Short mmCIF file of C-alpha atoms in Angstrom, two decimals:
data_model
loop_
_atom_site.label_atom_id
_atom_site.label_comp_id
_atom_site.label_asym_id
_atom_site.label_seq_id
_atom_site.Cartn_x
_atom_site.Cartn_y
_atom_site.Cartn_z
CA UNK A 1 89.47 29.16 -8.92
CA UNK A 2 91.10 26.80 -6.41
CA UNK A 3 89.61 23.47 -5.46
CA UNK A 4 88.25 23.23 -1.89
CA UNK A 5 90.72 22.60 0.90
CA UNK A 6 91.10 18.92 1.65
CA UNK A 7 90.61 17.87 -1.98
CA UNK A 8 92.45 14.61 -2.50
CA UNK A 9 94.70 13.29 -5.25
CA UNK A 10 91.92 11.44 -7.09
CA UNK A 11 89.80 14.60 -7.36
CA UNK A 12 92.79 16.63 -8.55
CA UNK A 13 93.64 13.99 -11.14
CA UNK A 14 90.06 14.05 -12.41
CA UNK A 15 90.00 17.88 -12.59
CA UNK A 16 93.36 18.03 -14.38
CA UNK A 17 92.25 15.39 -16.85
CA UNK A 18 88.94 17.20 -17.55
CA UNK A 19 90.75 20.50 -18.17
CA UNK A 20 93.26 18.86 -20.51
CA UNK A 21 90.50 17.16 -22.51
CA UNK A 22 88.61 20.46 -22.76
CA UNK A 23 91.69 22.30 -24.07
CA UNK A 24 92.10 24.32 -20.84
CA UNK A 25 95.81 23.60 -20.71
CA UNK A 26 96.92 26.59 -18.55
CA UNK A 27 94.19 25.67 -16.03
CA UNK A 28 95.43 22.05 -15.93
CA UNK A 29 98.98 23.21 -15.12
CA UNK A 30 97.65 25.70 -12.56
CA UNK A 31 95.74 22.92 -10.80
CA UNK A 32 98.94 20.89 -10.70
CA UNK A 33 100.82 23.77 -9.02
CA UNK A 34 97.97 24.15 -6.52
CA UNK A 35 97.99 20.43 -5.81
CA UNK A 36 101.76 20.40 -5.25
CA UNK A 37 101.45 23.44 -3.00
CA UNK A 38 99.12 21.43 -0.78
CA UNK A 39 101.72 18.68 -0.45
CA UNK A 40 99.99 16.04 -2.54
CA UNK A 41 102.21 13.54 -4.36
CA UNK A 42 101.72 12.65 -8.01
CA UNK A 43 100.86 9.22 -9.35
CA UNK A 44 100.80 7.67 -12.82
CA UNK A 45 97.39 9.23 -13.58
CA UNK A 46 98.48 12.79 -12.79
CA UNK A 47 101.25 13.16 -15.35
CA UNK A 48 99.95 12.13 -18.82
CA UNK A 49 97.36 14.96 -19.15
CA UNK A 50 99.92 17.43 -17.77
CA UNK A 51 102.55 16.35 -20.29
CA UNK A 52 100.01 16.73 -23.09
CA UNK A 53 99.06 20.18 -21.80
CA UNK A 54 102.69 21.29 -21.66
CA UNK A 55 103.26 20.03 -25.21
CA UNK A 56 100.20 21.75 -26.67
CA UNK A 57 101.13 24.98 -24.89
CA UNK A 58 104.56 24.74 -26.55
CA UNK A 59 106.21 24.80 -23.13
CA UNK A 60 109.42 22.71 -23.21
CA UNK A 61 110.55 23.84 -19.70
CA UNK A 62 107.30 22.53 -18.20
CA UNK A 63 107.73 19.21 -20.04
CA UNK A 64 111.31 18.87 -18.79
CA UNK A 65 110.24 19.66 -15.22
CA UNK A 66 107.50 17.01 -15.41
CA UNK A 67 110.04 14.56 -16.82
CA UNK A 68 112.36 15.18 -13.86
CA UNK A 69 109.46 14.79 -11.45
CA UNK A 70 108.32 11.46 -12.88
CA UNK A 71 111.89 10.12 -12.70
CA UNK A 72 112.15 11.13 -9.02
CA UNK A 73 108.74 9.58 -8.35
CA UNK A 74 109.77 6.31 -10.01
CA UNK A 75 106.93 6.48 -12.54
CA UNK A 76 108.96 6.02 -15.73
CA UNK A 77 108.23 2.28 -15.74
CA UNK A 78 104.50 2.91 -16.23
CA UNK A 79 103.87 2.43 -19.94
CA UNK A 80 101.21 5.11 -20.33
CA UNK A 81 103.41 7.66 -18.50
CA UNK A 82 106.40 6.93 -20.73
CA UNK A 83 104.13 7.06 -23.78
CA UNK A 84 102.87 10.48 -22.74
CA UNK A 85 106.47 11.65 -22.34
CA UNK A 86 107.49 10.42 -25.81
CA UNK A 87 104.38 12.07 -27.26
CA UNK A 88 105.05 15.38 -25.45
CA UNK A 89 108.66 15.62 -26.65
CA UNK A 90 107.58 14.65 -30.17
CA UNK A 91 104.88 17.35 -30.24
CA UNK A 92 107.47 19.86 -29.03
CA UNK A 93 109.82 18.80 -31.86
CA UNK A 94 112.37 17.66 -29.26
CA UNK A 95 112.97 14.57 -31.33
CA UNK A 96 116.29 13.58 -29.74
CA UNK A 97 114.64 13.63 -26.31
CA UNK A 98 111.65 11.65 -27.60
CA UNK A 99 113.98 9.07 -29.13
CA UNK A 100 116.05 8.83 -25.93
CA UNK A 101 112.96 8.09 -23.83
CA UNK A 102 111.74 5.63 -26.47
CA UNK A 103 115.09 3.77 -26.48
CA UNK A 104 115.12 3.46 -22.68
CA UNK A 105 111.65 1.91 -22.47
CA UNK A 106 111.63 -1.76 -21.48
CA UNK A 107 108.21 -2.25 -23.07
CA UNK A 108 106.51 -0.46 -25.97
CA UNK A 109 103.08 -0.68 -27.52
CA UNK A 110 101.43 0.75 -30.62
CA UNK A 111 100.96 4.11 -28.86
CA UNK A 112 104.70 4.36 -28.17
CA UNK A 113 105.69 3.68 -31.77
CA UNK A 114 102.96 5.91 -33.17
CA UNK A 115 103.90 8.84 -30.93
CA UNK A 116 107.50 8.79 -32.15
CA UNK A 117 106.52 8.14 -35.76
CA UNK A 118 103.97 10.96 -35.82
CA UNK A 119 106.42 13.41 -34.25
CA UNK A 120 109.09 12.61 -36.83
CA UNK A 121 106.64 12.91 -39.72
CA UNK A 122 105.27 16.21 -38.40
CA UNK A 123 108.81 17.60 -38.10
CA UNK A 124 109.65 16.61 -41.67
CA UNK A 125 112.15 13.92 -40.62
CA UNK A 126 110.62 11.60 -43.21
CA UNK A 127 113.46 9.13 -43.65
CA UNK A 128 113.65 8.63 -39.88
CA UNK A 129 109.85 8.23 -39.70
CA UNK A 130 109.94 5.55 -42.38
CA UNK A 131 112.67 3.71 -40.47
CA UNK A 132 110.58 3.82 -37.28
CA UNK A 133 107.62 2.40 -39.19
CA UNK A 134 109.83 -0.40 -40.46
CA UNK A 135 111.02 -1.13 -36.92
CA UNK A 136 107.45 -1.19 -35.70
CA UNK A 137 106.46 -3.76 -38.32
CA UNK A 138 109.61 -5.82 -37.66
CA UNK A 139 108.74 -5.92 -33.95
CA UNK A 140 105.34 -7.37 -34.81
CA UNK A 141 103.42 -4.30 -33.59
CA UNK A 142 100.30 -3.84 -35.72
CA UNK A 143 100.05 -0.22 -36.88
CA UNK A 144 96.84 1.67 -36.21
CA UNK A 145 95.18 4.38 -38.29
CA UNK A 146 97.35 7.11 -36.75
CA UNK A 147 100.62 5.32 -37.53
CA UNK A 148 99.51 4.61 -41.08
CA UNK A 149 98.48 8.23 -41.68
CA UNK A 150 101.85 9.43 -40.37
CA UNK A 151 103.98 7.08 -42.46
CA UNK A 152 101.93 7.88 -45.59
CA UNK A 153 102.69 11.55 -44.95
CA UNK A 154 106.40 10.68 -44.83
CA UNK A 155 106.15 8.55 -47.98
CA UNK A 156 104.78 11.65 -49.71
CA UNK A 157 107.43 13.91 -48.17
CA UNK A 158 110.29 11.63 -49.19
CA UNK A 159 108.79 10.70 -52.60
CA UNK A 160 108.69 6.98 -51.69
CA UNK A 161 105.83 5.91 -53.93
CA UNK A 162 106.58 2.19 -53.80
CA UNK A 163 106.70 2.17 -50.00
CA UNK A 164 103.44 4.13 -50.04
CA UNK A 165 101.91 1.40 -52.18
CA UNK A 166 103.07 -1.26 -49.69
CA UNK A 167 101.56 0.74 -46.82
CA UNK A 168 98.33 0.94 -48.84
CA UNK A 169 98.38 -2.85 -49.12
CA UNK A 170 98.81 -3.06 -45.33
CA UNK A 171 95.86 -0.67 -44.90
CA UNK A 172 93.65 -3.05 -46.90
CA UNK A 173 94.97 -6.10 -45.05
CA UNK A 174 94.40 -4.52 -41.62
CA UNK A 175 90.94 -3.20 -42.49
CA UNK A 176 91.87 0.47 -41.93
CA UNK A 177 90.28 1.78 -45.13
CA UNK A 178 87.13 3.13 -43.43
CA UNK A 179 89.14 5.61 -41.35
CA UNK A 180 88.80 9.07 -42.86
CA UNK A 181 92.34 10.09 -41.87
CA UNK A 182 93.76 7.06 -43.68
CA UNK A 183 91.80 7.77 -46.87
CA UNK A 184 92.88 11.42 -46.77
CA UNK A 185 96.51 10.41 -46.31
CA UNK A 186 96.34 7.97 -49.22
CA UNK A 187 94.86 10.58 -51.57
CA UNK A 188 97.54 13.06 -50.51
CA UNK A 189 100.39 10.53 -50.76
CA UNK A 190 99.50 9.44 -54.28
CA UNK A 191 98.96 13.02 -55.44
CA UNK A 192 102.26 14.22 -53.97
CA UNK A 193 104.21 11.39 -55.58
CA UNK A 194 102.75 12.01 -59.03
CA UNK A 195 100.42 8.97 -59.09
CA UNK A 196 97.35 11.08 -59.81
CA UNK A 197 95.19 8.27 -61.15
CA UNK A 198 95.76 6.30 -57.94
CA UNK A 199 94.79 9.37 -55.91
CA UNK A 200 91.58 9.67 -57.92
CA UNK A 201 90.84 5.95 -57.48
CA UNK A 202 91.19 6.17 -53.69
CA UNK A 203 89.05 9.33 -53.65
CA UNK A 204 86.31 7.68 -55.73
CA UNK A 205 86.25 4.64 -53.42
CA UNK A 206 86.15 6.68 -50.20
CA UNK A 207 83.07 5.96 -48.09
CA UNK A 208 83.28 9.37 -46.46
CA UNK A 209 84.87 12.65 -47.51
CA UNK A 210 85.59 15.89 -45.72
CA UNK A 211 87.19 19.21 -46.64
CA UNK A 212 90.65 17.65 -46.28
CA UNK A 213 89.77 14.87 -48.76
CA UNK A 214 88.53 17.28 -51.41
CA UNK A 215 91.40 19.70 -50.82
CA UNK A 216 94.02 16.95 -51.16
CA UNK A 217 92.63 16.08 -54.60
CA UNK A 218 92.29 19.74 -55.66
CA UNK A 219 95.90 20.46 -54.66
CA UNK A 220 97.03 17.19 -56.25
CA UNK A 221 95.54 18.04 -59.63
CA UNK A 222 96.96 21.56 -59.41
CA UNK A 223 100.48 20.35 -58.60
CA UNK A 224 100.34 17.76 -61.37
CA UNK A 225 99.63 20.32 -64.08
CA UNK A 226 95.89 19.70 -64.29
CA UNK A 227 94.66 23.12 -63.22
CA UNK A 228 91.35 23.08 -65.10
CA UNK A 229 90.42 19.69 -63.63
CA UNK A 230 91.33 21.09 -60.21
CA UNK A 231 88.69 23.80 -60.65
CA UNK A 232 86.14 21.23 -61.83
CA UNK A 233 86.73 19.20 -58.65
CA UNK A 234 86.21 22.36 -56.60
CA UNK A 235 82.84 22.86 -58.31
CA UNK A 236 81.88 19.28 -57.38
CA UNK A 237 83.04 19.94 -53.82
CA UNK A 238 80.78 22.98 -53.43
CA UNK A 239 77.84 21.12 -54.97
CA UNK A 240 78.35 18.30 -52.47
CA UNK A 241 77.82 20.79 -49.65
CA UNK A 242 81.39 20.55 -48.36
CA UNK A 243 82.76 23.92 -47.28
CA UNK A 244 86.21 24.95 -48.60
CA UNK A 245 88.82 26.22 -46.16
CA UNK A 246 92.01 28.30 -46.13
CA UNK A 247 94.11 25.52 -47.72
CA UNK A 248 91.50 24.76 -50.39
CA UNK A 249 91.86 28.26 -51.77
CA UNK A 250 95.64 28.02 -51.84
CA UNK A 251 95.20 24.93 -54.02
CA UNK A 252 92.68 26.72 -56.25
CA UNK A 253 94.85 29.80 -56.71
CA UNK A 254 97.90 27.61 -57.37
CA UNK A 255 95.87 25.80 -60.05
CA UNK A 256 94.86 29.10 -61.65
CA UNK A 257 98.40 30.43 -61.67
CA UNK A 258 99.83 27.30 -63.30
CA UNK A 259 97.09 27.14 -65.91
CA UNK A 260 97.15 30.85 -66.75
CA UNK A 261 93.54 31.34 -65.58
CA UNK A 262 93.81 34.97 -64.49
CA UNK A 263 90.08 35.78 -64.43
CA UNK A 264 89.25 32.58 -62.52
CA UNK A 265 92.02 33.34 -60.04
CA UNK A 266 90.66 36.81 -59.40
CA UNK A 267 87.15 35.42 -58.93
CA UNK A 268 88.25 32.76 -56.42
CA UNK A 269 90.36 35.30 -54.51
CA UNK A 270 87.27 37.50 -54.12
CA UNK A 271 85.04 34.53 -53.33
CA UNK A 272 87.11 33.34 -50.39
CA UNK A 273 86.45 36.68 -48.68
CA UNK A 274 82.91 37.50 -49.78
CA UNK A 275 81.40 34.00 -49.81
CA UNK A 276 83.35 32.24 -47.06
CA UNK A 277 84.75 34.99 -44.83
CA UNK A 278 88.31 33.66 -45.14
CA UNK A 279 90.96 36.36 -44.75
CA UNK A 280 93.70 35.91 -47.38
CA UNK A 281 97.07 34.97 -45.94
CA UNK A 282 100.61 35.19 -47.34
CA UNK A 283 100.14 31.90 -49.21
CA UNK A 284 97.15 33.27 -51.12
CA UNK A 285 98.98 36.48 -51.97
CA UNK A 286 101.99 34.49 -53.16
CA UNK A 287 99.73 32.52 -55.52
CA UNK A 288 98.10 35.71 -56.82
CA UNK A 289 101.48 37.34 -57.42
CA UNK A 290 102.56 34.20 -59.26
CA UNK A 291 99.31 34.26 -61.26
CA UNK A 292 99.80 37.86 -62.38
CA UNK A 293 103.54 37.44 -62.80
CA UNK A 294 103.28 34.45 -65.12
CA UNK A 295 100.81 36.42 -67.24
CA UNK A 296 103.28 39.32 -67.42
CA UNK A 297 101.07 41.59 -65.32
CA UNK A 298 103.71 42.74 -62.86
CA UNK A 299 102.02 46.11 -62.29
CA UNK A 300 98.79 44.33 -61.31
CA UNK A 301 100.78 42.14 -58.90
CA UNK A 302 102.35 45.19 -57.27
CA UNK A 303 98.97 46.93 -57.04
CA UNK A 304 97.55 43.90 -55.20
CA UNK A 305 100.45 43.91 -52.73
CA UNK A 306 100.17 47.67 -52.18
CA UNK A 307 96.48 47.28 -51.30
CA UNK A 308 97.02 44.31 -49.01
CA UNK A 309 96.28 44.66 -45.30
CA UNK A 310 97.86 41.26 -44.60
CA UNK A 311 101.37 41.09 -43.19
CA UNK A 312 103.30 39.69 -46.15
CA UNK A 313 106.11 37.20 -45.62
CA UNK A 314 109.16 36.26 -47.67
CA UNK A 315 107.23 33.74 -49.82
CA UNK A 316 105.20 36.56 -51.37
CA UNK A 317 108.25 38.57 -52.36
CA UNK A 318 109.99 35.45 -53.67
CA UNK A 319 106.95 34.84 -55.89
CA UNK A 320 107.33 38.38 -57.24
CA UNK A 321 111.06 37.81 -57.69
CA UNK A 322 110.35 34.65 -59.69
CA UNK A 323 107.97 36.56 -61.95
CA UNK A 324 110.60 39.25 -62.48
CA UNK A 325 113.12 36.59 -63.47
CA UNK A 326 110.75 35.16 -66.09
CA UNK A 327 110.05 38.60 -67.56
CA UNK A 328 113.61 39.89 -67.00
CA UNK A 329 112.58 42.91 -64.95
CA UNK A 330 115.80 43.49 -63.05
CA UNK A 331 114.73 46.72 -61.34
CA UNK A 332 111.64 45.23 -59.71
CA UNK A 333 113.54 42.00 -58.96
CA UNK A 334 116.09 43.96 -56.96
CA UNK A 335 113.29 45.59 -54.92
CA UNK A 336 111.71 42.20 -54.25
CA UNK A 337 115.08 40.74 -53.23
CA UNK A 338 115.59 43.57 -50.74
CA UNK A 339 112.24 42.77 -49.15
CA UNK A 340 113.19 39.09 -48.79
CA UNK A 341 116.52 40.04 -47.21
CA UNK A 342 114.73 42.23 -44.66
CA UNK A 343 112.37 39.41 -43.70
CA UNK A 344 114.80 36.49 -43.92
CA UNK A 345 118.45 37.60 -44.21
CA UNK A 346 119.76 34.02 -44.44
CA UNK A 347 117.54 32.92 -47.37
CA UNK A 348 119.72 32.04 -50.37
CA UNK A 349 116.83 32.13 -52.87
CA UNK A 350 116.92 35.88 -53.72
CA UNK A 351 120.66 35.73 -54.35
CA UNK A 352 120.29 32.74 -56.66
CA UNK A 353 117.31 34.23 -58.51
CA UNK A 354 119.08 37.55 -59.05
CA UNK A 355 122.23 35.78 -60.23
CA UNK A 356 120.13 33.73 -62.67
CA UNK A 357 118.40 36.84 -63.97
CA UNK A 358 121.71 38.62 -64.47
CA UNK A 359 123.31 35.62 -66.14
CA UNK A 360 120.45 35.31 -68.63
CA UNK A 361 121.05 38.98 -69.48
CA UNK A 362 124.82 38.31 -69.73
CA UNK A 363 125.43 40.81 -66.92
CA UNK A 364 128.43 38.88 -65.62
CA UNK A 365 129.72 41.71 -63.40
CA UNK A 366 126.42 41.68 -61.54
CA UNK A 367 126.55 37.88 -61.25
CA UNK A 368 130.01 38.19 -59.69
CA UNK A 369 128.76 40.96 -57.37
CA UNK A 370 125.93 38.76 -56.07
CA UNK A 371 128.29 35.85 -55.49
CA UNK A 372 130.68 38.07 -53.54
CA UNK A 373 127.75 39.40 -51.51
CA UNK A 374 126.65 35.86 -50.70
CA UNK A 375 130.14 34.92 -49.56
CA UNK A 376 130.54 38.04 -47.42
CA UNK A 377 127.22 37.35 -45.69
CA UNK A 378 127.93 33.65 -45.18
CA UNK A 379 125.05 32.53 -47.39
CA UNK A 380 125.33 29.11 -49.00
CA UNK A 381 123.02 27.92 -51.74
CA UNK A 382 121.44 24.49 -51.66
CA UNK A 383 123.16 22.42 -54.36
CA UNK A 384 120.83 21.22 -57.06
CA UNK A 385 120.31 17.47 -57.28
CA UNK A 386 117.98 14.97 -58.93
CA UNK A 387 117.17 11.41 -58.02
CA UNK A 388 115.49 8.29 -59.38
CA UNK A 389 114.24 5.29 -57.40
CA UNK A 390 114.83 1.82 -58.85
CA UNK A 391 113.94 -1.37 -56.97
CA UNK A 392 113.80 0.45 -53.65
CA UNK A 393 117.21 2.12 -54.14
CA UNK A 394 117.50 5.90 -54.61
CA UNK A 395 120.09 7.03 -57.17
CA UNK A 396 121.19 10.65 -56.61
CA UNK A 397 122.86 12.92 -59.17
CA UNK A 398 124.43 16.38 -59.09
CA UNK A 399 125.46 18.51 -62.06
CA UNK A 400 128.31 16.85 -64.02
CA UNK A 401 128.24 14.02 -61.48
CA UNK A 402 130.58 11.11 -62.26
CA UNK A 403 130.31 9.32 -58.91
CA UNK A 404 127.68 6.76 -59.91
CA UNK A 405 128.91 3.17 -60.47
CA UNK A 406 127.37 3.29 -63.96
CA UNK A 407 128.70 6.76 -64.79
CA UNK A 408 130.32 5.66 -68.06
CA UNK A 409 127.03 4.19 -69.33
CA UNK A 410 125.08 7.22 -68.12
CA UNK A 411 127.33 9.70 -69.93
CA UNK A 412 127.22 7.59 -73.07
CA UNK A 413 123.41 7.67 -72.87
CA UNK A 414 123.47 11.46 -72.38
CA UNK A 415 125.58 11.83 -75.53
CA UNK A 416 123.15 9.59 -77.41
CA UNK A 417 120.15 11.58 -76.12
CA UNK A 418 121.78 14.85 -77.12
CA UNK A 419 122.54 13.66 -80.66
CA UNK A 420 119.03 12.33 -81.17
CA UNK A 421 117.19 15.41 -79.84
CA UNK A 422 119.44 17.71 -81.92
CA UNK A 423 118.47 15.73 -85.01
CA UNK A 424 114.84 16.33 -84.00
CA UNK A 425 115.40 20.10 -83.96
CA UNK A 426 116.48 20.78 -80.38
CA UNK A 427 118.70 23.86 -79.99
CA UNK A 428 120.28 24.43 -76.55
CA UNK A 429 118.98 27.54 -74.80
CA UNK A 430 122.24 28.82 -73.32
CA UNK A 431 120.39 31.55 -71.43
CA UNK A 432 119.94 28.83 -68.79
CA UNK A 433 123.70 28.28 -68.45
CA UNK A 434 125.00 30.21 -65.47
CA UNK A 435 128.70 30.23 -66.38
CA UNK A 436 130.49 32.97 -68.35
CA UNK A 437 132.00 30.62 -70.92
CA UNK A 438 132.24 30.16 -74.66
CA UNK A 439 129.02 28.82 -76.27
CA UNK A 440 130.43 25.28 -76.48
CA UNK A 441 131.16 25.22 -72.75
CA UNK A 442 127.72 26.57 -71.89
CA UNK A 443 126.03 23.92 -74.04
CA UNK A 444 128.12 21.15 -72.49
CA UNK A 445 127.20 22.35 -69.00
CA UNK A 446 123.49 22.18 -69.85
CA UNK A 447 123.81 18.62 -71.16
CA UNK A 448 125.10 17.39 -67.80
CA UNK A 449 122.55 19.01 -65.51
CA UNK A 450 121.42 16.67 -62.74
CA UNK A 451 117.95 16.09 -64.21
CA UNK A 452 119.47 15.11 -67.57
CA UNK A 453 121.77 12.57 -65.87
CA UNK A 454 118.82 11.18 -63.89
CA UNK A 455 116.76 10.77 -67.06
CA UNK A 456 119.66 8.99 -68.78
CA UNK A 457 119.96 6.59 -65.85
CA UNK A 458 116.20 6.04 -65.91
CA UNK A 459 116.37 5.06 -69.58
CA UNK A 460 119.02 2.49 -68.65
CA UNK A 461 117.51 1.10 -65.44
CA UNK A 462 113.72 1.57 -65.37
CA UNK A 463 111.70 -1.13 -67.21
CA UNK A 464 110.33 0.08 -70.55
CA UNK A 465 106.70 -0.38 -69.46
CA UNK A 466 107.09 1.82 -66.36
CA UNK A 467 107.26 5.61 -66.23
CA UNK A 468 110.61 7.15 -65.29
CA UNK A 469 110.07 9.20 -62.14
CA UNK A 470 112.68 11.92 -61.62
CA UNK A 471 112.66 14.21 -58.61
CA UNK A 472 114.60 17.47 -58.31
CA UNK A 473 115.07 19.59 -55.19
CA UNK A 474 115.11 22.88 -57.14
CA UNK A 475 113.13 24.24 -60.10
CA UNK A 476 113.80 22.33 -63.32
CA UNK A 477 116.03 24.10 -65.84
CA UNK A 478 114.05 25.45 -68.81
CA UNK A 479 116.48 23.96 -71.31
CA UNK A 480 116.23 20.54 -69.63
CA UNK A 481 112.44 20.81 -69.70
CA UNK A 482 112.54 21.30 -73.47
CA UNK A 483 115.09 18.53 -73.98
CA UNK A 484 113.33 15.93 -71.83
CA UNK A 485 110.05 16.50 -73.64
CA UNK A 486 111.72 15.52 -76.92
CA UNK A 487 113.35 12.51 -75.20
CA UNK A 488 109.89 11.16 -74.31
CA UNK A 489 108.88 11.30 -77.96
CA UNK A 490 112.05 9.74 -79.37
CA UNK A 491 112.37 6.98 -76.78
CA UNK A 492 108.64 6.28 -76.38
CA UNK A 493 108.83 6.75 -72.63
CA UNK A 494 106.71 8.56 -70.09
CA UNK A 495 108.81 10.74 -67.77
CA UNK A 496 107.33 12.27 -64.63
CA UNK A 497 109.61 15.02 -63.38
CA UNK A 498 108.81 16.67 -60.08
CA UNK A 499 110.71 19.82 -59.22
CA UNK A 500 110.37 22.19 -56.27
CA UNK A 501 107.34 23.77 -57.89
CA UNK A 502 105.15 21.08 -59.44
CA UNK A 503 105.01 17.85 -61.44
CA UNK A 504 105.74 17.70 -65.16
CA UNK A 505 104.09 14.66 -66.76
CA UNK A 506 105.86 14.32 -70.11
CA UNK A 507 104.81 11.96 -72.88
CA UNK A 508 104.99 11.95 -76.69
CA UNK A 509 106.89 15.25 -76.71
CA UNK A 510 104.33 17.18 -74.62
CA UNK A 511 104.13 18.20 -70.96
CA UNK A 512 101.15 18.48 -68.64
CA UNK A 513 102.20 22.03 -67.76
CA UNK A 514 101.59 23.14 -71.35
CA UNK A 515 104.95 24.92 -71.13
CA UNK A 516 103.30 27.44 -68.80
CA UNK A 517 105.35 26.92 -65.69
#
């Protein structure tokens, strides 16, 4: 409904602002069109709520049009207008545009920096977000609770535990601990970087908790191989009166799948529907498929998928494909791979998983066929790599990597590790070697996997009293998992290895995953 004829700019500004605050974003933009149609000019109060409305409606053309208008109107020098523009582009994931506006601003405040930082963190540009946070601190701008929450998210995403600790120190110094979003971000950051005890300490000290707080700890315990404790925390959460949500149940089902708790997983899957009215999504089905698959119940997994009324995405079929690889069911794996290709033709994962399955069965012709198929379709696989942080410097390794300045020492340490673990009874599992070579060549290839090189460097460079934290972008090799466990026993070191799936806390020859991963 149009505003009365003769309505002035101030009234339009107020109406647009009210609509934007109430979430009536299309109405806010409609009022703007009506206002322009009546010949009214914009001012610095008109544009910020409109830019926010355009961003939350995911409407880049509207944001660009408003940007052009504010430039013509000479309003770019108004700080709150420019801030709204940076924030809009950041929310729309137009990060280059957000950065360009940011760089052109003659003056910036905490809102400016936080808008860019939050946008980068939300888009997964974690290294860039961390750099922006550093620039903010260097400029003497005191971060607020929103900036801190965003940079903690990026510390978790980029596995920068030590930076996360320094941000935590800043939180204490600035008195930001009471903010719920900050506490939630700290719990999540520590859990996602493998510092589970620190996550628990922050959780225990929290003055207030919400569903996000509890869920961050539940997911953290699940991802760190403590599935049973994850379920115990959920019980405490329900007793506290806090209501679980969609993400909570993903964490619970993940915990069940990685701890082999099939009956508990079934019960929680039913409970989310019957007790909380939450419709299972693809993430829940992926966890259930993984749960059944790890337990060798592939028929039960397929029965669940056949009964599902949810539109299943590629993650579900990749979970089934992973289970097929573990149990060497090539026929079902091929069906699952076909489903992934239909949903996401450019995803390299099904090709790699099938090739791995075939190689473990010594079906080299099929391995070659998959590689040819990948090449013909222009599919490239993400190269595996592992990294270790020492004194703020990240040291990256690829398989058989000799590019590190200390490569000679690292390879000597690998040879030493291999001799010592063999003497302890280690026998290389060449099923994990993906090359069609003689046994000696396959064993040598396993010894120089990226995670093994990273562990060797950690033994050389990380102080004896500190755990060695190794991160890998793909799933850890099963042979490396077995070898590194023995290394922890022989060298008296704790090694925390995080792969694409979960954390493996290894100490005294044992792993938190209980070898059920």
